Amino acid sequence: MKTLRHIFLYIVTVAFCVILSVACTDKKPLSILVLYEGAGHKEFCDATVPWLEKLGEENGFTTTMIKAPDCINDAYLSDFDVFIQLDYPPYRWSDENKAAFEKAIDNGTIGYIGMHHATLLGEFDGFPMWEWFWDFMGGVRFKDYIPELSDGMLVTENTPHPVLTGIEKGFVIPDDEWYTYDVSPRVHEGIKVLATVDEGSYSVDTQVKMGDHPVIWTNTAKKARNVYFQFGHSPKLVDMPEYNKLMLNSIFWAGQHN
């Protein structure tokens, strides 16, 4: 009887482990929606879109690419875990597009990664300021940039964050348009700065500077996990191990939404 009991317990234990293993294996992969500028920033996007698709294949997440926000509504966004705004500006969105996006971020049903052109905030090309997005991005208004393109040393803050896991204290971002704003996002309620650019490291001689110049930050006032990268101009970025790490960290962190 003792032997039979041991055999029974062994079979139950093995069965439980198999069921647990199958459950873990069948976990749904993260689904990433990427909104990018097809013509507005062609060289960078031509390099970044296939790079993101390859990252997904290698790291177990799916990617869906769109060139305009027209399809964005509540139902459409419900199929995705992370929204990447890849150098797409905060205008040319319909009221329906805006409402669905705002709802998803405010309710924390989707994670968010914004890049570069996402902070072209102001009255551009005849489009009015999107007030909700202005608050989401830290209350900044685009002021100026370095048109000649410049290398710049990224310097991480002392406060640890999952987005910065495995990232060195500083590394050089090549050939970028370093935006300046009317105010620093650091002073906006809920904003946590993760990295700045050392303006003394610029490879071009320029007076376009902010002093304290945040370039990676997150808005902790929102339920959605979110992060914004102010750089994102040069296609050289996709060949940098540090940038690959930043993006993967951001995707898997932002994807852990409610």
mmCIF file of C-alpha atoms in Angstrom:
data_model
loop_
_atom_site.group_PDB
_atom_site.id
_atom_site.type_symbol
_atom_site.label_atom_id
_atom_site.label_comp_id
_atom_site.label_asym_id
_atom_site.label_seq_id
_atom_site.Cartn_x
_atom_site.Cartn_y
_atom_site.Cartn_z
ATOM 1 C CA MET A 1 0.000 0.000 0.000
ATOM 2 C CA LYS A 2 2.825 2.370 0.870
ATOM 3 C CA THR A 3 4.455 1.726 -2.485
ATOM 4 C CA LEU A 4 1.191 2.293 -4.342
ATOM 5 C CA ARG A 5 0.670 5.552 -2.452
ATOM 6 C CA HIS A 6 4.156 6.726 -3.430
ATOM 7 C CA ILE A 7 3.529 5.812 -7.049
ATOM 8 C CA PHE A 8 0.208 7.686 -7.009
ATOM 9 C CA LEU A 9 1.784 10.798 -5.488
ATOM 10 C CA TYR A 10 4.594 10.649 -8.048
ATOM 11 C CA ILE A 11 2.105 10.457 -10.946
ATOM 12 C CA VAL A 12 0.086 13.392 -9.544
ATOM 13 C CA THR A 13 3.250 15.482 -9.092
ATOM 14 C CA VAL A 14 4.465 14.772 -12.628
ATOM 15 C CA ALA A 15 1.024 15.572 -14.082
ATOM 16 C CA PHE A 16 0.896 18.857 -12.172
ATOM 17 C CA CYS A 17 4.358 19.850 -13.462
ATOM 18 C CA VAL A 18 3.350 19.038 -17.034
ATOM 19 C CA ILE A 19 0.160 21.114 -16.755
ATOM 20 C CA LEU A 20 2.125 24.007 -15.231
ATOM 21 C CA SER A 21 4.744 23.780 -17.966
ATOM 22 C CA VAL A 22 2.119 23.823 -20.715
ATOM 23 C CA ALA A 23 0.371 26.793 -19.102
ATOM 24 C CA CYS A 24 3.614 28.759 -19.003
ATOM 25 C CA THR A 25 4.519 27.769 -22.556
ATOM 26 C CA ASP A 26 1.091 28.809 -23.856
ATOM 27 C CA LYS A 27 1.298 32.294 -22.355
ATOM 28 C CA LYS A 28 0.188 34.813 -24.970
ATOM 29 C CA PRO A 29 3.106 36.845 -26.398
ATOM 30 C CA LEU A 30 3.078 40.613 -26.056
ATOM 31 C CA SER A 31 1.393 42.381 -28.953
ATOM 32 C CA ILE A 32 2.986 45.690 -29.999
ATOM 33 C CA LEU A 33 1.344 48.392 -32.109
ATOM 34 C CA VAL A 34 3.796 50.724 -33.872
ATOM 35 C CA LEU A 35 2.648 54.061 -35.308
ATOM 36 C CA TYR A 36 5.377 55.489 -37.542
ATOM 37 C CA GLU A 37 5.964 58.222 -40.099
ATOM 38 C CA GLY A 38 6.249 56.669 -43.511
ATOM 39 C CA ALA A 39 7.412 59.810 -45.292
ATOM 40 C CA GLY A 40 8.015 62.324 -42.520
ATOM 41 C CA HIS A 41 11.113 60.624 -41.188
ATOM 42 C CA LYS A 42 11.873 58.048 -43.838
ATOM 43 C CA GLU A 43 15.535 57.148 -43.242
ATOM 44 C CA PHE A 44 15.088 56.470 -39.522
ATOM 45 C CA CYS A 45 11.805 54.593 -39.948
ATOM 46 C CA ASP A 46 13.132 52.530 -42.875
ATOM 47 C CA ALA A 47 15.797 51.206 -40.512
ATOM 48 C CA THR A 48 13.688 50.975 -37.371
ATOM 49 C CA VAL A 49 10.566 49.177 -38.636
ATOM 50 C CA PRO A 50 12.373 45.978 -39.788
ATOM 51 C CA TRP A 51 14.611 46.206 -36.699
ATOM 52 C CA LEU A 52 11.558 46.162 -34.411
ATOM 53 C CA GLU A 53 10.075 43.265 -36.360
ATOM 54 C CA LYS A 54 13.335 41.343 -35.919
ATOM 55 C CA LEU A 55 13.444 42.172 -32.197
ATOM 56 C CA GLY A 56 9.958 40.723 -31.908
ATOM 57 C CA GLU A 57 10.897 37.508 -33.691
ATOM 58 C CA GLU A 58 13.960 37.081 -31.474
ATOM 59 C CA ASN A 59 12.292 38.010 -28.179
ATOM 60 C CA GLY A 60 8.794 36.583 -28.433
ATOM 61 C CA PHE A 61 6.515 39.535 -29.158
ATOM 62 C CA THR A 62 4.446 40.440 -32.217
ATOM 63 C CA THR A 63 4.485 43.775 -34.055
ATOM 64 C CA THR A 64 1.791 45.512 -36.097
ATOM 65 C CA MET A 65 2.833 48.574 -38.121
ATOM 66 C CA ILE A 66 0.541 51.482 -39.070
ATOM 67 C CA LYS A 67 1.435 54.760 -40.829
ATOM 68 C CA ALA A 68 -1.519 56.818 -39.562
ATOM 69 C CA PRO A 69 -3.725 56.811 -36.444
ATOM 70 C CA ASP A 70 -6.970 56.574 -38.458
ATOM 71 C CA CYS A 71 -7.770 53.011 -37.336
ATOM 72 C CA ILE A 72 -7.304 53.757 -33.615
ATOM 73 C CA ASN A 73 -10.415 53.281 -31.505
ATOM 74 C CA ASP A 74 -11.317 51.439 -28.286
ATOM 75 C CA ALA A 75 -11.811 48.065 -29.975
ATOM 76 C CA TYR A 76 -8.640 48.292 -32.040
ATOM 77 C CA LEU A 77 -6.399 49.220 -29.101
ATOM 78 C CA SER A 78 -7.822 46.413 -26.957
ATOM 79 C CA ASP A 79 -5.847 43.898 -29.040
ATOM 80 C CA PHE A 80 -2.457 45.380 -28.067
ATOM 81 C CA ASP A 81 -0.240 45.437 -24.983
ATOM 82 C CA VAL A 82 2.144 48.260 -25.945
ATOM 83 C CA PHE A 83 1.748 51.316 -28.193
ATOM 84 C CA ILE A 84 4.983 52.660 -29.747
ATOM 85 C CA GLN A 85 4.701 56.181 -31.162
ATOM 86 C CA LEU A 86 7.688 55.983 -33.466
ATOM 87 C CA ASP A 87 8.496 59.576 -34.442
ATOM 88 C CA TYR A 88 4.848 60.340 -35.148
ATOM 89 C CA PRO A 89 3.733 63.834 -34.053
ATOM 90 C CA PRO A 90 0.798 64.683 -31.743
ATOM 91 C CA TYR A 91 -1.361 66.041 -34.561
ATOM 92 C CA ARG A 92 -3.416 64.665 -37.465
ATOM 93 C CA TRP A 93 -5.359 62.537 -34.927
ATOM 94 C CA SER A 94 -9.169 62.587 -35.136
ATOM 95 C CA ASP A 95 -11.304 63.142 -32.039
ATOM 96 C CA GLU A 96 -12.102 59.400 -31.991
ATOM 97 C CA ASN A 97 -8.413 58.489 -32.243
ATOM 98 C CA LYS A 98 -7.539 60.854 -29.396
ATOM 99 C CA ALA A 99 -10.368 59.699 -27.140
ATOM 100 C CA ALA A 100 -9.455 56.012 -27.492
ATOM 101 C CA PHE A 101 -5.768 56.662 -26.880
ATOM 102 C CA GLU A 102 -6.425 58.892 -23.850
ATOM 103 C CA LYS A 103 -8.794 56.305 -22.356
ATOM 104 C CA ALA A 104 -6.281 53.464 -22.776
ATOM 105 C CA ILE A 105 -3.468 55.466 -21.141
ATOM 106 C CA ASP A 106 -5.626 56.867 -18.330
ATOM 107 C CA ASN A 107 -7.056 53.419 -17.533
ATOM 108 C CA GLY A 108 -3.718 51.623 -17.890
ATOM 109 C CA THR A 109 -4.933 49.080 -20.448
ATOM 110 C CA ILE A 110 -1.952 49.604 -22.757
ATOM 111 C CA GLY A 111 1.697 50.510 -22.239
ATOM 112 C CA TYR A 112 3.355 53.366 -24.116
ATOM 113 C CA ILE A 113 6.748 54.159 -25.643
ATOM 114 C CA GLY A 114 7.081 57.547 -27.351
ATOM 115 C CA MET A 115 9.983 58.735 -29.454
ATOM 116 C CA HIS A 116 11.416 61.981 -30.793
ATOM 117 C CA HIS A 117 8.634 63.651 -32.828
ATOM 118 C CA ALA A 118 6.056 62.840 -30.130
ATOM 119 C CA THR A 119 7.055 66.088 -28.359
ATOM 120 C CA LEU A 120 6.570 68.355 -31.382
ATOM 121 C CA LEU A 121 4.078 70.129 -29.165
ATOM 122 C CA GLY A 122 2.738 73.517 -30.141
ATOM 123 C CA GLU A 123 0.835 74.891 -33.099
ATOM 124 C CA PHE A 124 2.498 73.079 -36.005
ATOM 125 C CA ASP A 125 1.269 72.876 -39.605
ATOM 126 C CA GLY A 126 -2.001 74.544 -38.606
ATOM 127 C CA PHE A 127 -2.847 71.976 -35.926
ATOM 128 C CA PRO A 128 -3.811 73.184 -32.428
ATOM 129 C CA MET A 129 -2.152 71.964 -29.242
ATOM 130 C CA TRP A 130 -3.507 68.626 -27.995
ATOM 131 C CA GLU A 131 -3.864 69.651 -24.343
ATOM 132 C CA TRP A 132 -4.168 66.140 -22.895
ATOM 133 C CA PHE A 133 -1.050 65.014 -24.758
ATOM 134 C CA TRP A 134 0.804 68.160 -23.658
ATOM 135 C CA ASP A 135 0.139 67.175 -20.034
ATOM 136 C CA PHE A 136 1.052 63.526 -20.730
ATOM 137 C CA MET A 137 4.399 64.547 -22.208
ATOM 138 C CA GLY A 138 5.323 66.685 -19.210
ATOM 139 C CA GLY A 139 3.867 70.097 -20.019
ATOM 140 C CA VAL A 140 6.567 70.963 -22.565
ATOM 141 C CA ARG A 141 6.301 73.022 -25.716
ATOM 142 C CA PHE A 142 8.845 72.539 -28.498
ATOM 143 C CA LYS A 143 11.193 75.537 -28.690
ATOM 144 C CA ASP A 144 14.260 74.731 -30.818
ATOM 145 C CA TYR A 145 16.607 71.966 -32.010
ATOM 146 C CA ILE A 146 20.111 71.405 -33.393
ATOM 147 C CA PRO A 147 19.555 71.190 -37.179
ATOM 148 C CA GLU A 148 23.195 70.303 -37.945
ATOM 149 C CA LEU A 149 22.786 67.029 -35.996
ATOM 150 C CA SER A 150 25.085 66.328 -33.085
ATOM 151 C CA ASP A 151 26.456 63.460 -31.054
ATOM 152 C CA GLY A 152 25.562 63.769 -27.378
ATOM 153 C CA MET A 153 26.433 61.866 -24.199
ATOM 154 C CA LEU A 154 23.379 60.364 -22.521
ATOM 155 C CA VAL A 155 23.730 60.387 -18.718
ATOM 156 C CA THR A 156 21.370 58.277 -16.606
ATOM 157 C CA GLU A 157 19.907 59.529 -13.325
ATOM 158 C CA ASN A 158 20.988 57.955 -10.034
ATOM 159 C CA THR A 159 17.472 56.635 -9.362
ATOM 160 C CA PRO A 160 17.171 53.052 -10.711
ATOM 161 C CA HIS A 161 14.345 52.137 -13.075
ATOM 162 C CA PRO A 162 13.490 48.951 -15.061
ATOM 163 C CA VAL A 163 13.947 50.822 -18.370
ATOM 164 C CA LEU A 164 17.603 51.434 -17.445
ATOM 165 C CA THR A 165 18.431 47.869 -16.354
ATOM 166 C CA GLY A 166 21.853 46.895 -17.685
ATOM 167 C CA ILE A 167 22.504 50.383 -19.090
ATOM 168 C CA GLU A 168 25.828 52.055 -18.346
ATOM 169 C CA LYS A 169 25.904 55.462 -16.645
ATOM 170 C CA GLY A 170 26.503 57.151 -19.967
ATOM 171 C CA PHE A 171 26.886 56.420 -23.674
ATOM 172 C CA VAL A 172 26.939 58.488 -26.864
ATOM 173 C CA ILE A 173 23.813 58.960 -28.987
ATOM 174 C CA PRO A 174 24.947 59.752 -32.577
ATOM 175 C CA ASP A 175 23.683 62.364 -35.060
ATOM 176 C CA ASP A 176 20.562 63.548 -33.293
ATOM 177 C CA GLU A 177 18.282 66.578 -33.277
ATOM 178 C CA TRP A 178 18.388 67.542 -29.598
ATOM 179 C CA TYR A 179 15.110 69.336 -28.887
ATOM 180 C CA THR A 180 14.836 72.155 -26.376
ATOM 181 C CA TYR A 181 11.571 73.132 -24.700
ATOM 182 C CA ASP A 182 10.031 76.182 -23.086
ATOM 183 C CA VAL A 183 10.248 74.431 -19.678
ATOM 184 C CA SER A 184 11.866 71.295 -18.296
ATOM 185 C CA PRO A 185 9.522 68.298 -17.948
ATOM 186 C CA ARG A 186 11.241 67.689 -14.607
ATOM 187 C CA VAL A 187 9.085 70.367 -12.950
ATOM 188 C CA HIS A 188 5.774 68.913 -14.205
ATOM 189 C CA GLU A 189 3.688 66.932 -11.715
ATOM 190 C CA GLY A 190 4.215 63.180 -12.035
ATOM 191 C CA ILE A 191 7.263 63.340 -14.316
ATOM 192 C CA LYS A 192 10.253 61.196 -13.361
ATOM 193 C CA VAL A 193 13.387 61.926 -15.397
ATOM 194 C CA LEU A 194 15.503 58.853 -16.186
ATOM 195 C CA ALA A 195 18.298 60.425 -18.252
ATOM 196 C CA THR A 196 19.643 63.736 -19.546
ATOM 197 C CA VAL A 197 22.005 64.748 -22.324
ATOM 198 C CA ASP A 198 25.328 66.353 -21.377
ATOM 199 C CA GLU A 199 25.200 69.496 -23.498
ATOM 200 C CA GLY A 200 28.949 69.965 -23.030
ATOM 201 C CA SER A 201 29.482 66.751 -25.014
ATOM 202 C CA TYR A 202 27.852 67.988 -28.231
ATOM 203 C CA SER A 203 29.989 67.331 -31.307
ATOM 204 C CA VAL A 204 28.869 70.618 -32.927
ATOM 205 C CA ASP A 205 29.247 74.161 -31.656
ATOM 206 C CA THR A 206 25.738 75.336 -30.803
ATOM 207 C CA GLN A 207 23.907 77.747 -28.536
ATOM 208 C CA VAL A 208 20.765 75.581 -28.610
ATOM 209 C CA LYS A 209 20.866 74.409 -25.003
ATOM 210 C CA MET A 210 18.591 74.037 -21.972
ATOM 211 C CA GLY A 211 21.046 73.585 -19.096
ATOM 212 C CA ASP A 212 19.323 70.692 -17.319
ATOM 213 C CA HIS A 213 18.219 68.777 -20.418
ATOM 214 C CA PRO A 214 16.047 65.665 -19.810
ATOM 215 C CA VAL A 215 15.874 63.202 -22.719
ATOM 216 C CA ILE A 216 14.245 60.116 -21.155
ATOM 217 C CA TRP A 217 11.306 60.417 -18.782
ATOM 218 C CA THR A 218 8.117 58.744 -17.585
ATOM 219 C CA ASN A 219 4.806 60.178 -16.397
ATOM 220 C CA THR A 220 3.992 58.416 -13.114
ATOM 221 C CA ALA A 221 0.640 60.224 -12.847
ATOM 222 C CA LYS A 222 -0.784 57.923 -15.539
ATOM 223 C CA LYS A 223 -1.952 54.349 -14.887
ATOM 224 C CA ALA A 224 -0.286 53.155 -18.079
ATOM 225 C CA ARG A 225 3.406 52.363 -17.854
ATOM 226 C CA ASN A 226 4.988 54.857 -20.199
ATOM 227 C CA VAL A 227 8.374 56.195 -21.273
ATOM 228 C CA TYR A 228 9.486 58.849 -23.742
ATOM 229 C CA PHE A 229 12.822 59.015 -25.590
ATOM 230 C CA GLN A 230 13.623 62.503 -26.912
ATOM 231 C CA PHE A 231 16.285 61.160 -29.296
ATOM 232 C CA GLY A 232 15.423 59.046 -32.327
ATOM 233 C CA HIS A 233 16.715 60.611 -35.532
ATOM 234 C CA SER A 234 19.681 58.590 -36.766
ATOM 235 C CA PRO A 235 19.325 55.067 -38.230
ATOM 236 C CA LYS A 236 22.669 54.347 -36.534
ATOM 237 C CA LEU A 237 20.736 53.842 -33.298
ATOM 238 C CA VAL A 238 19.465 50.401 -34.281
ATOM 239 C CA ASP A 239 23.033 49.065 -34.436
ATOM 240 C CA MET A 240 23.820 50.146 -30.871
ATOM 241 C CA PRO A 241 23.628 47.430 -28.152
ATOM 242 C CA GLU A 242 22.659 50.061 -25.568
ATOM 243 C CA TYR A 243 19.719 51.235 -27.652
ATOM 244 C CA ASN A 244 18.600 47.647 -28.263
ATOM 245 C CA LYS A 245 18.662 47.092 -24.500
ATOM 246 C CA LEU A 246 16.721 50.289 -23.788
ATOM 247 C CA MET A 247 13.985 49.317 -26.239
ATOM 248 C CA LEU A 248 13.654 45.740 -24.999
ATOM 249 C CA ASN A 249 13.597 46.908 -21.368
ATOM 250 C CA SER A 250 10.900 49.437 -22.262
ATOM 251 C CA ILE A 251 8.726 46.992 -24.200
ATOM 252 C CA PHE A 252 8.668 44.309 -21.516
ATOM 253 C CA TRP A 253 8.207 46.850 -18.699
ATOM 254 C CA ALA A 254 5.447 48.795 -20.480
ATOM 255 C CA GLY A 255 3.731 45.555 -21.428
ATOM 256 C CA GLN A 256 3.033 44.724 -17.768
ATOM 257 C CA HIS A 257 -0.157 46.768 -17.712
ATOM 258 C CA ASN A 258 -3.444 46.208 -15.858
#
